[in-house]
Coordinates of C-alpha atoms in Angstrom, one line a residue:
V1 CA 17.5 16.8 49.9
R2 CA 15.9 13.8 48.3
L3 CA 13.6 14.7 45.5
P4 CA 10.2 13.2 45.3
E5 CA 9.5 10.6 42.6
T6 CA 6.5 12.5 41.3
I7 CA 4.8 15.8 41.8
G8 CA 1.1 15.4 41.3
F9 CA -1.1 17.7 39.3
K10 CA -2.0 20.8 41.4
S11 CA 0.0 19.4 44.3
I12 CA 2.7 21.4 46.2
S13 CA 6.1 20.1 47.1
I14 CA 8.5 22.3 49.0
L15 CA 12.2 21.8 48.1
E16 CA 15.2 23.6 49.7
F17 CA 18.4 24.1 47.8
F18 CA 21.7 25.5 49.2
C19 CA 24.6 27.1 47.4
N20 CA 27.8 29.0 48.0
E21 CA 26.8 32.6 47.6
A22 CA 30.4 33.7 47.2
D23 CA 30.9 31.3 44.3
P24 CA 27.5 30.0 43.1
V25 CA 27.5 27.0 40.7
P26 CA 24.6 27.1 38.2
M27 CA 21.8 24.7 39.2
T28 CA 19.7 22.9 36.7
L29 CA 16.3 21.3 37.6
R30 CA 14.7 18.9 35.2
F31 CA 11.1 17.8 35.5
L32 CA 9.9 15.0 33.2
V33 CA 6.3 15.3 32.1
E34 CA 4.2 12.2 32.6
P35 CA 3.8 10.8 29.1
A36 CA 0.6 9.7 27.5
D37 CA 0.3 6.0 26.7
G38 CA 1.7 5.2 23.3
T39 CA 3.5 8.5 22.6
F40 CA 6.9 8.5 20.8
Y41 CA 8.3 11.4 22.7
D42 CA 9.0 12.4 26.4
Y43 CA 8.9 16.1 27.3
M44 CA 10.7 17.8 30.2
V45 CA 10.8 21.3 31.7
E46 CA 14.3 22.5 32.4
I47 CA 14.9 25.3 34.9
T48 CA 18.3 26.9 35.3
L49 CA 19.3 29.1 38.2
A50 CA 22.6 30.9 37.9
G51 CA 24.5 34.1 38.8
Q52 CA 24.8 36.0 42.1
G53 CA 22.2 34.5 44.5
L54 CA 20.9 32.3 41.7
T55 CA 18.8 35.2 40.5
E56 CA 19.3 34.5 36.8
I57 CA 16.4 32.2 36.2
T58 CA 15.7 30.6 32.8
S59 CA 13.1 27.9 31.9
V60 CA 12.8 25.9 28.6
M61 CA 10.9 22.9 27.4
K62 CA 12.7 20.1 25.7
R63 CA 11.7 16.9 23.9
L64 CA 13.4 13.5 24.1
T65 CA 13.0 10.6 21.7
R66 CA 12.0 7.4 23.4
E67 CA 14.1 5.3 21.0
R68 CA 17.8 5.6 20.7
D69 CA 19.4 6.4 17.3
Q70 CA 21.9 4.2 15.5
S71 CA 24.7 5.6 17.8
G72 CA 22.8 4.6 20.8
N73 CA 22.0 8.2 21.8
I74 CA 18.7 9.7 22.8
T75 CA 17.9 12.9 20.8
I76 CA 17.1 15.9 22.8
V77 CA 15.5 18.9 21.0
E78 CA 14.5 22.3 22.5
V79 CA 10.9 23.2 21.8
P80 CA 11.0 26.4 19.9
G81 CA 9.5 29.5 21.5
T82 CA 9.6 28.0 25.1
R83 CA 12.7 29.6 26.5
Q84 CA 11.8 32.2 29.1
Q85 CA 13.5 34.5 31.6
H86 CA 12.0 34.8 35.1
A87 CA 12.3 37.5 37.8
P88 CA 13.9 36.5 41.1
N89 CA 11.9 36.3 44.3
A90 CA 8.7 35.5 42.3
D91 CA 6.8 32.4 41.3
I92 CA 8.3 30.7 38.3
K93 CA 5.4 30.2 35.9
V94 CA 6.4 28.1 32.9
Q95 CA 4.1 28.9 29.9
P96 CA 3.1 25.9 27.7
A97 CA 4.4 25.6 24.2
K98 CA 1.7 27.0 21.9
Q99 CA 2.4 24.5 19.0
L100 CA 2.2 21.6 21.4
V101 CA -1.0 22.7 23.0
D102 CA -2.8 24.0 19.9
G103 CA -1.8 20.9 17.9
L104 CA -3.8 20.3 14.7
T105 CA -7.2 19.1 13.6
L106 CA -7.3 15.9 11.4
T107 CA -10.4 14.6 9.6
I108 CA -10.2 11.2 8.0
R109 CA -12.8 10.2 5.5
N110 CA -13.3 6.4 5.0
M111 CA -14.1 5.8 1.4
T112 CA -13.5 2.1 1.7
S113 CA -15.9 -0.7 2.8
Y114 CA -13.5 -1.7 5.6
S115 CA -14.1 -0.8 9.2
L116 CA -10.9 1.2 9.6
I117 CA -9.2 1.0 13.0
E118 CA -6.7 3.5 14.5
K119 CA -3.9 1.8 16.4
R120 CA -1.1 3.2 18.5
P121 CA 2.1 1.1 17.9
K122 CA 3.6 2.0 21.3
A123 CA 0.4 1.6 23.2
R124 CA -1.4 -1.4 24.6
E125 CA -2.9 -3.7 21.9
R126 CA -6.4 -2.9 23.2
D127 CA -5.9 0.8 22.8
T128 CA -7.6 1.1 19.4
R129 CA -10.6 2.9 18.1
S130 CA -12.8 2.9 15.0
V131 CA -12.0 5.7 12.6
S132 CA -14.9 8.3 12.3
P133 CA -15.1 11.2 9.9
F134 CA -15.5 13.8 12.6
P135 CA -12.4 16.1 13.3
V136 CA -9.9 14.7 15.8
R137 CA -7.8 17.1 17.8
I138 CA -4.2 16.1 18.0
D139 CA -1.8 17.7 20.5
W140 CA 1.4 16.8 22.3
M141 CA -0.3 14.1 24.3
Y142 CA -1.6 12.4 21.1
P143 CA 0.8 9.7 19.8
G144 CA 1.7 8.8 16.3
F145 CA -0.7 6.1 15.0
V146 CA -1.6 3.8 12.1
I147 CA -4.9 3.4 10.2
S148 CA -5.5 -0.2 9.6
G149 CA -8.0 -2.3 7.6
H150 CA -7.7 -6.0 8.3
G151 CA -6.7 -7.6 5.0
A152 CA -5.8 -4.3 3.4
G153 CA -2.7 -3.2 5.2
E154 CA -2.2 0.1 7.0
L155 CA -1.1 3.7 6.7
R156 CA 1.3 5.2 9.2
F157 CA 0.7 8.8 10.5
D158 CA 3.7 10.4 12.0
I159 CA 3.0 13.7 13.9
D160 CA 5.8 16.1 14.8
L161 CA 4.4 19.3 16.2
L162 CA 7.9 20.9 16.3
L163 CA 8.1 20.9 12.5
P164 CA 6.4 23.5 10.2
H165 CA 2.7 22.9 9.5
G166 CA 2.1 20.9 6.3
L167 CA 1.6 17.4 5.0
E168 CA 4.1 15.1 3.2
L169 CA 3.8 11.6 1.8
S170 CA 7.1 9.8 2.3
P171 CA 8.6 6.6 3.8
A172 CA 9.2 6.4 7.5
T173 CA 12.9 5.7 6.6
E174 CA 13.3 9.2 5.4
P175 CA 13.7 12.3 7.6
Q176 CA 10.4 14.0 8.3
T177 CA 10.2 17.7 7.2
K178 CA 6.5 18.6 7.8
C179 CA 4.3 18.5 10.8
M180 CA 2.3 15.5 9.4
R181 CA 3.9 12.6 7.5
I182 CA 1.9 9.8 6.0
D183 CA 3.7 6.6 5.0
A184 CA 1.7 4.4 2.7
G185 CA 4.4 1.8 2.3
R186 CA 2.4 -0.9 4.0
G187 CA -0.9 0.1 2.5
N188 CA -1.4 -3.1 0.4
G189 CA -4.8 -1.7 -0.8
L190 CA -5.3 1.3 1.4
V191 CA -4.3 4.4 -0.5
L192 CA -4.8 8.2 0.1
S193 CA -7.2 9.3 -2.7
S194 CA -6.8 12.9 -1.5
T195 CA -5.1 15.0 1.1
S196 CA -5.3 18.6 2.0
F197 CA -3.9 21.1 4.5
K198 CA -5.5 24.5 5.3
E199 CA -4.0 27.1 7.4
P200 CA -3.5 27.4 10.2
N201 CA -3.6 23.7 11.3
N202 CA -6.5 21.8 9.6
Y203 CA -5.7 18.6 7.8
E204 CA -8.0 16.3 5.8
C205 CA -7.4 13.0 4.1
E206 CA -9.5 10.5 2.2
I207 CA -8.7 6.8 2.2
Q208 CA -9.7 4.5 -0.6
Y209 CA -9.2 0.8 -1.5
R210 CA -7.0 0.5 -4.6
I211 CA -4.5 -1.8 -6.1
E212 CA -2.4 -1.0 -9.1
K213 CA -0.2 -3.3 -11.2
E214 CA 1.9 -2.3 -14.1
L215 CA 2.3 -4.8 -16.8
P216 CA 5.8 -4.7 -18.3
N217 CA 6.2 -5.7 -22.0
V218 CA 2.4 -5.5 -22.5
V219 CA 0.6 -3.1 -24.9
G220 CA -3.0 -3.2 -23.6
V221 CA -5.0 -0.4 -25.3
A222 CA -7.5 -2.9 -26.8
G223 CA -9.0 -3.5 -23.3
G224 CA -10.5 -6.7 -21.7
Q225 CA -13.3 -8.4 -20.0
I226 CA -14.0 -10.4 -16.8
S227 CA -15.4 -13.9 -16.7
S228 CA -19.1 -14.2 -15.6
D229 CA -18.1 -15.7 -12.3
G230 CA -15.6 -12.9 -11.6
K231 CA -12.7 -15.3 -11.2
S232 CA -10.5 -14.3 -14.2
L233 CA -9.8 -11.1 -16.2
Y234 CA -8.9 -11.4 -19.9
L235 CA -6.9 -8.7 -21.6
A236 CA -6.3 -8.4 -25.3
A237 CA -2.6 -7.5 -25.7
S238 CA 0.4 -7.1 -27.9
P239 CA 4.0 -7.7 -26.9
S240 CA 6.1 -4.5 -26.6
V241 CA 8.5 -5.6 -29.3
T242 CA 5.8 -5.5 -32.1
A243 CA 2.2 -4.6 -32.4
T244 CA 1.6 -7.1 -35.3
Q245 CA 1.5 -9.9 -32.8
A246 CA -1.4 -10.4 -30.4
Y247 CA -2.5 -12.6 -27.6
V248 CA -4.8 -12.9 -24.7
A249 CA -3.6 -12.6 -21.1
K250 CA -5.5 -14.3 -18.2
I251 CA -5.2 -12.2 -15.0
D252 CA -6.0 -12.9 -11.3
P253 CA -8.6 -10.3 -10.4
N254 CA -7.3 -10.0 -6.8
S255 CA -3.6 -9.7 -7.3
L256 CA -3.8 -8.4 -10.9
E257 CA -0.9 -10.9 -11.7
I258 CA -0.9 -12.5 -15.2
T259 CA -1.6 -16.3 -14.6
G260 CA -1.5 -17.4 -18.2
T261 CA -1.4 -16.3 -21.8
S262 CA -2.6 -17.7 -25.1
A263 CA -0.2 -18.3 -28.0
A264 CA 0.8 -15.2 -29.8
T265 CA -0.7 -14.9 -33.3
P266 CA -0.1 -12.7 -36.3
A267 CA -2.3 -9.6 -36.2
K268 CA -3.2 -6.6 -38.3
D269 CA -1.7 -3.3 -37.2
L270 CA -2.9 -2.1 -33.9
F271 CA -5.4 0.4 -35.4
S272 CA -7.2 -2.1 -37.5
A273 CA -10.6 -3.1 -36.0
P274 CA -11.8 -5.3 -34.5
R275 CA -9.1 -5.9 -31.8
G276 CA -10.5 -7.2 -28.4
V277 CA -11.5 -10.1 -26.2
G278 CA -14.8 -11.4 -25.0
A279 CA -15.2 -13.7 -21.9
M280 CA -18.3 -15.8 -22.5
K281 CA -20.1 -18.5 -20.6
D282 CA -18.2 -21.4 -22.1
Y283 CA -15.5 -19.7 -24.2
V284 CA -13.0 -16.9 -24.5
V285 CA -13.0 -15.3 -28.0
A286 CA -10.6 -12.7 -29.5
M287 CA -10.1 -10.9 -32.7
F288 CA -6.9 -9.2 -33.8
G289 CA -7.8 -6.8 -36.7
D290 CA -9.0 -9.2 -39.3
N291 CA -12.1 -11.4 -39.8
N292 CA -10.9 -14.4 -37.8
V293 CA -12.6 -15.3 -34.4
H294 CA -10.1 -17.1 -32.2
A295 CA -11.9 -19.4 -29.8
M296 CA -10.3 -20.7 -26.5
D297 CA -11.5 -22.3 -23.4
H298 CA -11.2 -20.4 -20.1
S299 CA -7.7 -21.6 -19.6
L300 CA -6.8 -20.1 -23.0
K301 CA -6.2 -23.4 -24.6
P302 CA -7.0 -23.0 -28.3
I303 CA -10.2 -24.5 -29.7
N304 CA -10.5 -23.2 -33.3
V305 CA -10.2 -20.2 -35.5
F306 CA -13.4 -19.3 -37.2
P307 CA -13.3 -17.0 -40.3
V308 CA -16.2 -14.7 -40.9
S309 CA -15.6 -14.5 -44.6
D310 CA -18.9 -13.1 -46.0
Y311 CA -17.8 -9.5 -45.2
T312 CA -15.0 -7.3 -46.2
A313 CA -14.5 -6.0 -42.6
L314 CA -15.9 -6.3 -39.2
P315 CA -15.3 -3.0 -37.7
Y316 CA -16.8 -3.9 -34.3
M317 CA -17.1 -7.1 -32.3
G318 CA -19.0 -7.6 -29.0
I319 CA -20.2 -10.6 -27.0
Y320 CA -23.3 -11.6 -25.0
G321 CA -21.5 -14.0 -22.7
R322 CA -24.5 -15.6 -21.0
E323 CA -25.5 -17.4 -24.2
N324 CA -22.2 -17.5 -26.0
K325 CA -23.4 -15.0 -28.6
I326 CA -21.1 -12.8 -30.7
F327 CA -22.3 -9.7 -32.5
F328 CA -20.6 -7.6 -35.1
L329 CA -20.9 -4.4 -37.0
A330 CA -20.2 -5.8 -40.5
M331 CA -19.3 -4.1 -43.7
K332 CA -19.2 -5.4 -47.3
Q333 CA -17.4 -3.4 -50.0
E334 CA -18.9 -3.5 -53.5
G335 CA -17.6 -2.0 -56.7
A336 CA -14.7 0.4 -57.1
G337 CA -13.8 4.0 -57.9
Q338 CA -16.8 6.3 -58.1
N339 CA -19.1 3.3 -58.1
I340 CA -17.9 2.0 -54.7
K341 CA -20.5 1.0 -52.2
Y342 CA -20.1 0.2 -48.5
K343 CA -23.0 -1.9 -47.3
Y344 CA -23.5 -2.4 -43.5
D345 CA -25.2 -5.1 -41.4
Y346 CA -25.7 -5.9 -37.8
K347 CA -24.6 -9.6 -37.6
E348 CA -25.2 -12.0 -34.7
T349 CA -23.9 -15.5 -34.4
L350 CA -23.6 -18.2 -31.8
L351 CA -20.6 -20.2 -30.7
Y352 CA -21.7 -23.7 -29.5
K353 CA -20.9 -27.3 -29.2
T354 CA -22.9 -29.7 -31.4
P355 CA -24.7 -32.7 -29.8
A356 CA -22.9 -36.0 -29.3
P357 CA -21.4 -38.0 -30.9
S358 CA -19.5 -35.3 -32.9
S359 CA -19.5 -32.6 -30.1
T360 CA -17.8 -30.1 -32.4
D361 CA -17.4 -26.4 -31.5
T362 CA -19.2 -24.5 -34.1
L363 CA -19.8 -20.8 -35.0
G364 CA -23.2 -20.7 -36.6
G365 CA -26.9 -19.9 -36.2
S366 CA -26.2 -16.5 -37.7
W367 CA -28.7 -13.8 -38.7
S368 CA -28.3 -10.2 -39.7
E369 CA -30.1 -6.9 -40.0
E370 CA -29.4 -4.5 -42.8
L371 CA -28.3 -1.0 -41.8
D372 CA -28.0 0.8 -45.2
A373 CA -31.4 2.6 -44.9
R374 CA -30.7 4.3 -41.6
P375 CA -30.5 8.1 -42.0
G376 CA -28.4 9.1 -39.0
F377 CA -28.3 12.6 -37.7
V378 CA -25.5 14.4 -39.6
T379 CA -25.4 15.5 -43.2
T380 CA -21.9 17.0 -43.5
N381 CA -18.6 15.2 -43.8
R382 CA -20.1 11.9 -44.8
V383 CA -18.5 8.9 -46.6
S384 CA -19.4 8.6 -50.3
G385 CA -21.1 5.3 -51.0
A386 CA -21.8 4.5 -47.4
P387 CA -25.0 5.0 -45.3
R388 CA -25.2 8.5 -43.9
W389 CA -24.7 7.5 -40.3
V390 CA -21.3 6.0 -41.0
S391 CA -18.4 8.1 -39.7
P392 CA -15.4 8.8 -41.9
S393 CA -13.0 8.6 -38.8
T394 CA -14.3 6.3 -36.2
V395 CA -16.0 3.0 -35.6
S396 CA -19.6 3.1 -34.2
P397 CA -19.9 1.0 -31.1
V398 CA -22.7 -1.5 -30.7
A399 CA -24.6 -3.0 -27.7
M400 CA -27.0 -5.9 -27.3
Y401 CA -29.9 -5.9 -24.8
L402 CA -30.5 -9.2 -23.0
H403 CA -30.3 -12.2 -25.4
G404 CA -31.1 -10.1 -28.5
V405 CA -34.4 -8.5 -27.6
S406 CA -32.9 -5.2 -28.9
F407 CA -29.6 -3.8 -30.1
A408 CA -28.3 -0.3 -30.4
I409 CA -25.7 1.5 -32.4
C410 CA -24.0 4.7 -31.1
V411 CA -23.5 7.2 -34.0
E412 CA -22.6 10.8 -34.4
G413 CA -25.3 13.0 -32.9
G414 CA -27.3 10.2 -31.2
A415 CA -28.1 6.5 -31.3
M416 CA -30.1 4.0 -33.4
L417 CA -32.3 1.4 -31.5
C418 CA -33.6 -1.7 -33.2
V419 CA -36.2 -4.2 -32.0
P420 CA -35.7 -7.0 -34.6
R421 CA -38.5 -9.3 -33.6
P422 CA -41.4 -10.2 -34.3
R423 CA -40.9 -7.5 -36.9
T424 CA -38.1 -5.0 -37.3
V425 CA -38.8 -1.7 -35.6
W426 CA -36.2 1.1 -35.7
T427 CA -36.1 4.1 -33.5
D428 CA -33.7 7.0 -34.1
I429 CA -32.7 8.9 -31.0
R430 CA -31.2 12.4 -31.5
I431 CA -29.2 13.7 -28.5
E432 CA -28.8 17.4 -28.2
G433 CA -25.2 18.5 -28.0
A434 CA -23.9 15.1 -29.0
G435 CA -21.0 14.9 -31.4
R436 CA -18.7 12.0 -32.1
E437 CA -19.8 8.6 -30.8
E438 CA -17.7 7.1 -28.0
A439 CA -19.5 4.3 -26.1
L440 CA -22.8 2.8 -25.2
I441 CA -24.2 0.1 -23.0
F442 CA -27.5 -1.3 -21.9
E443 CA -28.3 -1.4 -18.1
D444 CA -28.0 -5.0 -16.9
G445 CA -31.5 -6.3 -16.6
G446 CA -33.2 -3.0 -17.2
P447 CA -34.7 -1.3 -20.3
V448 CA -32.2 1.6 -20.1
L449 CA -29.6 2.6 -22.6
Y450 CA -26.6 4.8 -21.7
T451 CA -24.5 6.6 -24.4
A452 CA -21.3 8.6 -24.4
H453 CA -20.5 11.2 -27.1
S454 CA -17.9 14.0 -27.4
N455 CA -19.7 17.3 -27.2
L456 CA -19.9 19.5 -30.2
K457 CA -17.2 21.9 -28.9
G458 CA -14.8 19.0 -28.2
D459 CA -14.2 20.0 -24.6
G460 CA -16.6 17.6 -22.8
L461 CA -18.2 14.2 -22.7
V462 CA -22.0 14.0 -23.0
I463 CA -23.5 11.1 -21.0
T464 CA -27.2 10.3 -21.8
R465 CA -29.7 8.1 -20.1
I466 CA -32.5 6.8 -22.4
N467 CA -35.5 4.8 -21.4
I468 CA -35.9 2.4 -24.4
D469 CA -39.6 1.9 -23.6
N470 CA -40.1 5.7 -24.1
V471 CA -37.1 7.2 -25.9
N472 CA -38.4 10.7 -25.1
D473 CA -37.6 10.0 -21.4
K474 CA -33.9 10.9 -21.6
K475 CA -31.5 13.0 -19.7
S476 CA -27.9 14.2 -20.5
I477 CA -25.1 15.7 -18.5
T478 CA -21.7 16.9 -19.7
L479 CA -18.5 15.9 -18.0
T480 CA -15.8 18.5 -18.5
G481 CA -12.6 17.9 -20.4
A482 CA -11.8 16.8 -23.9
V483 CA -11.8 13.1 -24.6
V484 CA -8.3 11.7 -24.3
D485 CA -6.6 9.3 -26.7
M486 CA -5.1 6.1 -25.3
A487 CA -3.2 5.4 -28.6
T488 CA -1.4 7.9 -30.7
D489 CA -0.9 7.1 -34.4
I490 CA 2.2 8.8 -35.7
R491 CA 1.1 8.3 -39.3
P492 CA -0.9 11.0 -41.1
F493 CA -4.6 10.3 -40.8
T494 CA -6.6 9.9 -44.0
T495 CA -10.3 9.3 -44.4
P496 CA -12.4 7.4 -44.9
A497 CA -11.1 4.9 -42.4
L498 CA -13.9 2.5 -42.1
R499 CA -12.1 -0.2 -40.1
Y500 CA -9.8 2.2 -38.2
R501 CA -10.0 1.9 -34.4
H502 CA -8.7 5.0 -32.6
Y503 CA -8.7 4.0 -28.9
R504 CA -10.1 6.6 -26.6
A505 CA -10.3 6.6 -22.8
V506 CA -14.1 6.5 -22.6
S507 CA -16.2 3.6 -21.3
L508 CA -19.4 2.9 -19.5
A509 CA -20.6 0.3 -16.9
A510 CA -24.2 -0.1 -15.8
P511 CA -24.5 -3.0 -13.3
G512 CA -28.2 -2.5 -13.1
S513 CA -28.8 -2.1 -9.4
Q514 CA -28.8 0.5 -6.7
D515 CA -29.0 3.5 -9.0
A516 CA -25.4 3.5 -10.0
I517 CA -23.6 3.8 -13.4
F518 CA -19.9 4.3 -14.0
V519 CA -17.9 6.3 -16.5
T520 CA -14.3 6.5 -17.4
H521 CA -13.3 9.8 -19.0
G522 CA -9.6 10.3 -19.5
N523 CA -7.8 9.6 -16.1
T524 CA -11.0 10.1 -14.1
I525 CA -13.5 7.4 -13.0
Y526 CA -17.0 8.7 -12.2
Q527 CA -19.8 7.1 -10.3
L528 CA -23.2 8.7 -11.3
H529 CA -26.7 8.3 -10.0
S530 CA -28.5 6.4 -12.7
R531 CA -31.7 8.5 -12.6
D532 CA -30.5 12.1 -12.5
L533 CA -26.8 11.5 -13.5
T534 CA -25.5 13.5 -10.7
I535 CA -21.9 12.7 -9.7
T536 CA -21.7 10.6 -6.5
R537 CA -17.9 10.1 -6.3
T538 CA -14.8 10.1 -8.4
A539 CA -11.4 8.6 -8.5
T540 CA -8.3 9.7 -10.5
V541 CA -5.6 7.3 -11.9
D542 CA -2.3 8.0 -13.5
L543 CA -3.2 6.7 -17.0
P544 CA -6.2 7.2 -19.3
C545 CA -8.3 4.2 -18.8
R546 CA -11.3 2.0 -19.7
F547 CA -13.3 -0.4 -17.7
I548 CA -12.9 -4.1 -17.7
D549 CA -15.7 -4.7 -15.3
V550 CA -17.8 -3.2 -12.4
R551 CA -19.7 -5.3 -10.0
L552 CA -20.6 -5.7 -6.3
A553 CA -17.9 -7.7 -4.5
K554 CA -16.0 -7.9 -1.3
P555 CA -12.4 -6.7 -1.1
P556 CA -10.0 -9.2 0.7
G557 CA -10.5 -9.5 4.5
S558 CA -8.6 -11.2 7.2
R559 CA -9.6 -14.6 8.4
Y560 CA -8.4 -13.7 11.9
Q561 CA -10.5 -10.6 12.2
T562 CA -14.0 -11.9 11.4
F563 CA -15.6 -9.1 13.4
S564 CA -14.3 -6.5 11.0
E565 CA -14.8 -8.2 7.6
P566 CA -15.1 -5.7 4.8
L567 CA -18.6 -5.0 3.5
E568 CA -19.6 -5.5 -0.1
C569 CA -18.7 -2.6 -2.4
W570 CA -18.6 -1.6 -6.0
M571 CA -15.4 -3.2 -7.3
L572 CA -14.0 -1.5 -10.4
W573 CA -11.4 -3.2 -12.7
A574 CA -9.9 -0.9 -15.3
V575 CA -7.0 -1.0 -17.7
G576 CA -5.0 2.2 -18.1
A577 CA -2.8 2.4 -21.2
T578 CA -0.8 4.7 -23.5
Y579 CA 0.7 3.8 -26.9
K580 CA 2.6 5.8 -29.6
G581 CA 3.5 4.3 -32.9
D582 CA 2.4 3.5 -36.4
G583 CA 0.4 0.4 -35.4
T584 CA 3.2 -2.0 -36.4
K585 CA 6.1 -1.0 -34.1
V586 CA 6.0 0.3 -30.5
D587 CA 7.7 3.6 -29.9
Q588 CA 6.3 4.4 -26.5
Y589 CA 3.8 2.4 -24.3
K590 CA 2.7 1.8 -20.7
T591 CA 0.0 -0.5 -19.4
K592 CA -1.4 -0.8 -15.9
L593 CA -4.3 -2.5 -14.2
Y594 CA -6.4 -0.9 -11.5
K595 CA -8.7 -2.4 -9.0
I596 CA -10.7 0.2 -7.0
G597 CA -13.4 -0.1 -4.4
F598 CA -16.2 2.5 -4.2
P599 CA -18.3 2.0 -1.1
Y600 CA -21.8 0.7 -1.6
H601 CA -22.8 1.9 1.8
E602 CA -21.4 5.1 3.3
M603 CA -19.1 4.3 6.2

């Protein structure tokens, strides 16, 4: 009897088989199931008739791989739990395989600004769909697939319903051991920021845009800045062979590759402040633990070294890049022994080119504001001979508002705000629950100051929003977890340490639009709503980190897929780093750069 090519769904085909009843030969019937387009596997039902009168009837479902292995063989696997015995002289009813029919539920959350597409490699090219966050039911008819973002690579999802439920992240070249395997080897920017599996068969994953780049032989705890046009990152660094050499690295913000470096220069030990870099409108400036300002052009070609010699130390250096302004927390030591005095100023200066014909680069136009009379908020554990607000163990960070309309100093227990013109007006802002000062920043273009302090118990970070037009209009939240050190000094710590910089993984970014501010706290990056400081989203990285920059930007797209160009998003650049040593030699270190996209619009 010639078998029909197909047996349609719910159709009937009558087939007659003959055998020698005296010596029956087992008979095996195999029915190949019509596969769905793009699936990796074929399934067949196998019915075996044996014994006297062919009354011993067994059915089983088997799976066949479409692709041959390295030996040229097709793998055939019995579907567990599908082998059945059937009574003779009755209809043979083959029960479906429960694990193949039940399948699993997968929810994919798109936390990128790309329009993510699901593609089925074995299917027709047009067989694609946009990824939506609602749950998708995946059964034996649903093929393996990839999630793609044009310009950001793809993530491969391999589904094997015959394996135990669970989720694994592994390359496609390795044997799969769990029901769902995700291969991120071709992600190139698409990463899994979180995955979960809940019994019995519910899976969730969140996809984020992220690029990481480890910088070998670079000690980068001193942080960096981005140029105003966003085309270059600048990182203050030391070579891994010695911390008493320092230089500036120029980095491509897309690939995170180092594209150039300044000449290395002798530096104070790593814990001597200030050590950092500033990217200004016309210059790049750096300081390496002494009072010398190294000025370079944007290609890191040296211009000049300007000493700021009228102070004993400059514990803090910052820049206002739009006008090539540099500002300092400056300290002058007077007297000795029990008569020693530490006098503090806020100092502001301008780096500029004089008019023709000389056209000389000059550091000048300086002015200062005396800080000795400021009372601070803490009366215990103070530094003899210094203003009361001065900490014995950390440098107080400073921030400038616009082109010098105001400046603020973050101190233990709060902040001090100064409006220097037309006459000097100080406002002391106490913050409940605030301990050691960590960071502060003015909102870009807005009269808002954000501060970060360790809390009094040492197990949280207090973030405070302050309206500088009405400092009683303020709000604080506490992010859990103790503040994390990026650099560990193996030397015994002694106080006072007035020019000692102990690098900690706390930083703030306030782009000044769309109600968003950003915080790094240890290995976690937070986006907060700028008004009520509620947490909008988070990302976790593998090293304690600080921001280089946060701004609205587009991640890379594909010129061949203009219909799905990525949307503008919050692009975060951060440096993650660890260091252990005495500030002169390098015992342990690691430095990485991160580029992470937080969606500006929910996808």
